[in-house]
Short mmCIF file of C-alpha atoms and ligand atoms in Angstrom, two decimals:
data_model
loop_
_atom_site.label_atom_id
_atom_site.label_comp_id
_atom_site.label_asym_id
_atom_site.label_seq_id
_atom_site.Cartn_x
_atom_site.Cartn_y
_atom_site.Cartn_z
CA MET A 1 8.73 21.49 -27.38
CA SER A 2 4.77 21.68 -26.76
CA ALA A 3 2.68 18.78 -25.36
CA ILE A 4 1.02 16.18 -27.31
CA SER A 5 -3.14 16.87 -27.41
CA VAL A 6 -4.74 14.56 -25.17
CA GLU A 7 -7.32 13.99 -27.70
CA LYS A 8 -4.55 12.53 -29.95
CA LEU A 9 -4.17 10.08 -27.02
CA GLN A 10 -5.49 6.11 -26.16
CA TRP A 11 -7.86 6.66 -23.42
CA LYS A 12 -9.09 3.65 -21.62
CA GLU A 13 -11.48 4.06 -18.48
CA LYS A 14 -12.60 1.17 -15.78
CA PRO A 15 -14.98 1.77 -12.81
CA LEU A 16 -13.66 0.90 -9.52
CA TYR A 17 -14.85 -0.53 -6.35
CA VAL A 18 -15.65 2.10 -4.23
CA PRO A 19 -15.94 0.71 -0.71
CA SER A 20 -17.43 3.33 2.03
CA LEU A 21 -15.01 5.22 3.73
CA SER A 22 -15.89 3.15 7.10
CA GLU A 23 -15.05 0.09 5.38
CA MET A 24 -11.62 1.47 4.51
CA VAL A 25 -11.39 2.76 7.77
CA THR A 26 -11.81 -1.25 8.97
CA ALA A 27 -9.36 -2.33 6.06
CA LEU A 28 -6.73 -0.20 6.77
CA SER A 29 -6.45 -0.18 10.93
CA THR A 30 -6.76 -3.98 10.30
CA GLY A 31 -3.99 -4.18 7.86
CA LEU A 32 -1.64 -1.46 9.25
CA SER A 33 -1.75 -2.62 12.83
CA GLU A 34 0.61 -5.59 12.08
CA ASN A 35 2.83 -3.06 10.42
CA PHE A 36 2.81 -0.91 12.73
CA ALA A 37 3.37 -0.18 16.88
CA GLU A 38 0.43 2.90 16.41
CA VAL A 39 -2.28 3.10 13.99
CA SER A 40 -5.17 5.52 13.76
CA VAL A 41 -7.71 5.76 10.76
CA GLU A 42 -10.67 7.48 10.92
CA GLU A 43 -12.86 9.08 8.41
CA VAL A 44 -12.86 12.86 8.68
CA GLU A 45 -13.84 15.78 7.97
CA CYS A 46 -10.89 17.09 5.59
CA PRO A 47 -8.98 20.04 7.22
CA ASP A 48 -7.58 23.03 4.69
CA LEU A 49 -4.80 20.76 2.89
CA THR A 50 -3.36 24.16 1.54
CA ALA A 51 -2.23 24.68 5.38
CA ALA A 52 1.01 23.40 6.29
CA PRO A 53 2.39 21.00 6.29
CA PHE A 54 0.50 19.59 3.55
CA HIS A 55 1.00 22.72 1.47
CA LEU A 56 -1.57 21.34 -1.41
CA ALA A 57 -3.14 23.60 -3.89
CA SER A 58 -6.00 22.75 -3.26
CA SER A 59 -7.95 22.78 0.11
CA GLY A 60 -9.42 18.96 -0.24
CA LEU A 61 -9.48 15.65 -1.95
CA SER A 62 -13.16 15.08 -3.42
CA GLY A 63 -15.53 15.40 -5.72
CA SER A 64 -15.18 12.87 -8.60
CA ALA A 65 -12.63 11.12 -7.57
CA THR A 66 -10.33 9.59 -10.55
CA ILE A 67 -7.05 7.48 -10.45
CA VAL A 68 -5.25 8.32 -13.71
CA ASP A 69 -2.42 6.66 -14.75
CA VAL A 70 -0.40 8.44 -17.88
CA GLY A 71 2.15 6.75 -19.97
CA GLY A 72 4.83 4.54 -18.33
CA PRO A 73 8.25 3.67 -17.97
CA PRO A 74 8.51 2.08 -21.45
CA PHE A 75 8.91 5.61 -22.39
CA LEU A 76 12.00 5.81 -20.30
CA LEU A 77 13.66 2.59 -20.83
CA PRO A 78 15.57 1.19 -22.33
CA LEU A 79 16.03 4.87 -23.82
CA VAL A 80 13.96 7.84 -23.58
CA ASP A 81 11.36 9.23 -25.98
CA ARG A 82 11.87 12.90 -25.56
CA THR A 83 8.44 13.09 -27.41
CA LYS A 84 6.24 12.22 -24.55
CA ILE A 85 5.34 15.70 -23.40
CA TYR A 86 1.68 15.85 -21.43
CA ASP A 87 -0.32 19.31 -20.02
CA LEU A 88 -1.63 18.29 -16.76
CA VAL A 89 -4.44 21.34 -17.50
CA ASP A 90 -5.56 19.44 -20.33
CA ILE A 91 -5.66 16.14 -18.61
CA ALA A 92 -7.69 18.04 -16.23
CA HIS A 93 -10.11 19.27 -18.65
CA LYS A 94 -10.46 15.91 -20.31
CA VAL A 95 -10.74 13.91 -16.84
CA LEU A 96 -13.54 16.02 -15.51
CA PRO A 97 -15.01 18.18 -18.17
CA ASN A 98 -17.96 19.49 -16.09
CA ALA A 99 -16.10 20.16 -12.70
CA LYS A 100 -15.90 23.93 -11.49
CA ASP A 101 -12.09 23.55 -10.44
CA VAL A 102 -9.91 20.32 -11.11
CA TYR A 103 -7.46 19.44 -8.51
CA LEU A 104 -4.44 16.96 -9.50
CA CYS A 105 -1.75 15.51 -7.28
CA GLY A 106 0.75 12.70 -7.77
CA ALA A 107 4.29 11.40 -9.06
CA GLY A 108 5.70 11.27 -12.62
CA ALA A 109 8.42 12.48 -14.53
CA GLY A 110 9.14 16.55 -14.32
CA PRO A 111 9.25 18.67 -18.02
CA HIS A 112 12.83 18.19 -18.76
CA PRO A 113 12.34 20.86 -21.50
CA LEU A 114 12.14 23.19 -18.54
CA ILE A 115 15.57 23.02 -17.51
CA GLY A 116 16.98 20.80 -20.18
CA SER A 117 17.28 17.87 -18.11
CA ASN A 118 15.54 14.69 -16.76
CA CYS A 119 13.94 15.35 -13.59
CA GLU A 120 11.33 14.31 -10.82
CA GLY A 121 7.91 15.45 -10.85
CA ILE A 122 6.10 16.27 -7.69
CA PHE A 123 2.54 17.37 -9.23
CA ASN A 124 0.22 19.78 -7.27
CA LEU A 125 -1.99 21.68 -9.28
CA LYS A 126 -5.47 23.44 -8.94
CA VAL A 127 -7.21 24.82 -12.27
CA ASN A 128 -9.61 26.93 -11.26
CA GLU A 129 -12.93 27.57 -13.07
CA ASP A 130 -11.55 30.76 -14.78
CA GLY A 131 -8.79 28.44 -16.54
CA SER A 132 -6.38 30.58 -14.02
CA VAL A 133 -3.95 27.77 -11.91
CA VAL A 134 -3.00 27.29 -8.58
CA ASN A 135 0.64 25.72 -9.19
CA GLU A 136 2.65 24.21 -6.15
CA THR A 137 4.24 21.57 -8.41
CA HIS A 138 7.86 20.71 -7.64
CA ILE A 139 10.41 19.13 -9.59
CA ALA A 140 13.76 17.44 -8.00
CA ARG A 141 16.96 16.56 -10.06
CA VAL A 142 20.70 15.38 -9.77
CA THR A 143 23.10 18.19 -10.03
CA PRO A 144 25.44 17.79 -12.60
CA GLY A 145 28.95 17.04 -11.22
CA ASP A 146 28.77 16.97 -7.20
CA GLU A 147 25.20 14.99 -7.69
CA LEU A 148 23.29 17.03 -5.00
CA CYS A 149 19.76 16.47 -5.01
CA ASP A 150 18.22 19.93 -6.18
CA THR A 151 14.30 21.20 -6.03
CA GLN A 152 12.16 23.86 -7.08
CA LYS A 153 9.07 24.96 -7.78
CA VAL A 154 8.20 25.24 -11.63
CA PRO A 155 7.41 28.43 -12.81
CA HIS A 156 3.57 29.33 -12.40
CA ASN A 157 2.74 28.67 -15.81
CA GLU A 158 4.54 25.50 -16.37
CA THR A 159 1.94 23.36 -16.74
CA LYS A 160 3.62 20.05 -18.63
CA PHE A 161 5.23 16.84 -17.72
CA ALA A 162 6.93 13.84 -19.17
CA LEU A 163 6.94 9.97 -20.06
CA MET A 164 4.64 8.98 -17.11
CA ALA A 165 2.26 10.33 -14.40
CA ASN A 166 -0.17 9.06 -11.67
CA LEU A 167 -2.37 11.29 -10.94
CA TYR A 168 -5.03 11.62 -8.22
CA VAL A 169 -7.78 13.87 -9.97
CA SER A 170 -10.49 15.24 -8.27
CA GLU A 171 -12.97 18.87 -7.88
CA GLY A 172 -10.69 19.28 -4.80
CA GLN A 173 -13.51 19.83 -2.36
CA LYS A 174 -13.85 19.67 0.89
CA GLY A 175 -15.44 16.42 2.22
CA LYS A 176 -15.00 13.07 4.13
CA VAL A 177 -11.84 11.83 3.55
CA LEU A 178 -9.70 8.93 5.58
CA HIS A 179 -7.08 10.59 7.98
CA VAL A 180 -4.39 7.62 8.84
CA LYS A 181 -1.71 7.96 11.20
CA CYS A 182 0.86 5.43 12.03
CA LYS A 183 4.30 5.59 13.96
CA LYS A 184 7.12 2.87 14.72
CA ARG A 185 7.16 0.44 11.73
CA LEU A 186 7.41 -3.09 12.70
CA ARG A 187 7.81 -5.05 9.40
CA ALA A 188 9.65 -4.49 6.10
CA ASP A 189 6.83 -3.27 4.07
CA ASN A 190 6.69 0.61 3.47
CA PHE A 191 4.19 2.54 3.93
CA ILE A 192 1.93 2.63 0.88
CA THR A 193 2.73 -1.68 0.53
CA ALA A 194 1.28 -1.72 3.71
CA CYS A 195 -1.55 0.06 2.89
CA GLN A 196 -2.27 -1.49 -0.42
CA ASN A 197 -1.87 -4.96 0.89
CA ALA A 198 -4.57 -3.91 3.75
CA VAL A 199 -6.67 -3.12 0.90
CA LYS A 200 -6.28 -5.99 -1.26
CA ARG A 201 -6.90 -8.29 1.82
CA ALA A 202 -10.16 -6.24 2.50
CA PHE A 203 -11.64 -6.45 -0.55
CA ALA A 204 -10.14 -9.34 -2.26
CA ASP A 205 -10.55 -9.06 -6.13
CA LYS A 206 -12.07 -5.97 -6.12
CA HIS A 207 -10.49 -3.06 -8.13
CA VAL A 208 -9.68 -0.39 -5.29
CA GLY A 209 -7.62 2.60 -6.27
CA VAL A 210 -6.88 5.21 -3.80
CA GLY A 211 -5.04 8.58 -3.85
CA GLY A 212 -3.84 11.42 -1.69
CA VAL A 213 -1.05 13.27 0.52
CA PHE A 214 0.99 11.47 3.30
CA ILE A 215 3.32 13.57 5.37
CA LEU A 216 6.74 11.04 6.49
CA LYS A 217 7.97 12.87 10.24
CA ASN A 218 10.54 11.89 12.68
CA GLY A 219 12.78 9.68 10.56
CA ASN A 220 14.37 9.48 7.07
CA ALA A 221 13.34 7.93 3.69
CA HIS A 222 15.50 6.45 1.22
CA GLN A 223 14.22 7.85 -2.11
CA HIS A 224 15.95 8.23 -5.93
CA VAL A 225 16.09 10.77 -8.00
CA MET A 226 16.21 10.37 -11.70
CA ARG A 227 19.49 11.27 -12.97
CA ASP A 228 19.73 12.76 -16.53
CA PHE A 229 18.40 10.37 -19.55
CA SER A 230 20.97 7.48 -20.17
CA LYS A 231 22.74 7.34 -23.29
CA ILE A 232 23.06 3.86 -23.01
CA PRO A 233 20.29 1.37 -22.95
CA LEU A 234 19.13 0.69 -19.66
CA HIS A 235 18.09 -2.90 -19.98
CA THR A 236 17.57 -4.29 -16.29
CA ASN A 237 16.51 -3.51 -12.69
CA GLU A 238 20.02 -3.22 -12.33
CA ASP A 239 20.84 -1.04 -14.81
CA VAL A 240 18.10 1.34 -13.76
CA ASN A 241 19.38 1.11 -10.18
CA ASN A 242 22.73 1.68 -11.10
CA TRP A 243 21.46 5.08 -12.94
CA LEU A 244 19.20 6.36 -10.42
CA LYS A 245 20.34 8.33 -7.70
CA PHE A 246 19.61 7.29 -4.25
CA TYR A 247 19.40 9.77 -1.40
CA GLU A 248 18.42 9.45 2.31
CA MET A 249 16.32 12.15 2.57
CA PRO A 250 15.10 13.55 5.99
CA GLY A 251 11.61 14.60 6.86
CA ILE A 252 9.16 16.34 6.98
CA LEU A 253 8.56 14.99 3.28
CA ILE A 254 5.61 15.65 2.03
CA ALA A 255 4.52 12.69 -0.65
CA LEU A 256 1.69 13.05 -3.39
CA GLY A 257 0.49 9.86 -5.24
CA THR A 258 -1.57 6.86 -5.89
CA PHE A 259 -2.19 3.02 -5.08
CA VAL A 260 -4.46 0.56 -6.71
CA SER A 261 -5.28 -3.01 -5.80
CA ASP A 262 -4.08 -4.71 -9.07
CA ASP A 263 -3.03 -3.80 -12.89
CA MET A 264 -6.83 -4.34 -14.20
CA ASP A 265 -5.42 -5.39 -17.22
CA LEU A 266 -4.57 -2.17 -18.08
CA ASP A 267 -0.45 -1.98 -17.09
CA LEU A 268 -0.74 0.30 -14.46
CA ARG A 269 2.22 1.48 -11.91
CA LEU A 270 0.48 -0.24 -8.45
CA GLN A 271 2.18 2.62 -6.30
CA HIS A 272 3.57 5.56 -7.05
CA PHE A 273 4.46 8.54 -4.76
CA HIS A 274 6.81 11.42 -4.86
CA SER A 275 7.42 14.14 -2.16
CA PHE A 276 8.48 17.51 -1.82
CA SER A 277 9.91 19.31 1.36
CA LYS A 278 10.19 22.81 2.57
CA SER A 279 14.50 22.13 2.92
CA ASN A 280 15.04 21.47 -1.13
CA TRP A 281 14.87 17.12 -0.73
CA GLY A 282 12.59 15.39 -3.14
CA GLY A 283 11.54 12.13 -4.80
CA HIS A 284 10.30 9.07 -5.53
CA TYR A 285 9.34 7.09 -2.25
CA HIS A 286 10.55 3.71 -1.64
CA TYR A 287 10.80 2.84 2.06
CA ASP A 288 11.83 4.81 5.40
CA THR A 289 15.28 3.84 7.09
CA THR A 290 14.27 5.06 10.68
CA PRO A 291 11.65 2.22 11.62
CA ASN A 292 11.72 3.38 15.27
CA THR A 293 10.78 6.92 14.70
CA ILE A 294 9.21 6.96 11.89
CA GLU A 295 5.54 8.81 11.64
CA TYR A 296 3.22 8.88 9.22
CA GLU A 297 0.37 10.89 8.23
CA ALA A 298 -2.18 10.82 5.41
CA TYR A 299 -5.27 11.88 3.98
CA PHE A 300 -6.51 9.57 1.39
CA ASN A 301 -9.46 9.42 -0.06
CA VAL A 302 -10.95 6.13 -2.84
CA GLY A 303 -10.94 6.96 -6.71
CA GLN A 304 -14.84 6.06 -8.44
CA ARG A 305 -12.93 4.85 -11.53
CA ILE A 306 -9.44 5.06 -13.37
CA ILE A 307 -8.76 6.12 -16.75
CA ARG A 308 -5.51 5.24 -18.60
CA ILE A 309 -3.70 7.46 -21.05
CA ASP A 310 -1.23 6.84 -23.73
CA PRO A 311 -0.50 3.24 -22.49
CA PRO A 312 3.01 2.23 -24.17
CA VAL A 313 2.42 -0.19 -27.07
CA VAL A 314 5.39 -1.99 -26.42
CA THR A 315 5.83 -2.68 -22.35
CA HIS A 316 7.91 -4.41 -19.74
CA GLN A 317 8.14 -4.33 -15.99
CA VAL A 318 11.60 -3.06 -15.60
CA GLY A 319 11.85 0.44 -13.72
CA ARG A 320 8.71 0.11 -11.70
CA ASP A 321 9.72 -0.12 -8.13
ZN1 ZN B 401 8.49 8.20 -9.34
#
């Protein structure tokens, strides 16, 4: 099944408020200190994020930073729309048409035609100027029968995804970024919710979007993987949670995605991170289950604008946790 050309998809774009990184340092360190026993937030020159433990397809997160939200849960629920197939390279070229290289990372639904089954997508792709790609995207699925979590790196030329994605898009250059480290969680909020609340509190009604990577280590995470598409309609969050398969996954997990401070009347997914690992775990991050030992380390950057692609015409709020 081929992807729908991005030229045929509805496209909305809005500027984001872009706080300086030093304002972000203040906002995040203030907010996160209420949630974690140890917090360090700094503005740093980005290290080479292609190296372990991050394993990104591009070394940096800078250059024309853009938050992109494609499709949404209404294409999955109550019943799947299998025609919603998109292409990351197509989106990369449309979002940053003048960039030399484009790096995309984030969370969404993997390309079900690839494996004949629904799956999670952990997108991690660099599109070079000459059209070649560095493809570090992983998918995670629930195995039929024994229902284990199984992940794989997609084939090099597989750049499609399905239904929905929340992507951080940039030129993948080295540059100044936010380096966030937190240890020992004190409150119920997950790491990303804590970051999101910190940003909301600092910048009030201004619209801020953030993306990048975080590592979860020295503990475990409650994460889900979507089972294959439901044949019966899923109408409520309870239906969805019974259909999803939840696992407690051990760190180190490498999570990619975005969060925004509010919906901006764009029908956005407000936070969405998917993780992969070097030990066959992967899925949708909800929260860690080991507050006393947990450690997070993130590299984030701030988006300059938000692009909403193919928003569902008939929308709902089911399945957005
Ligand atoms: Zn997800």
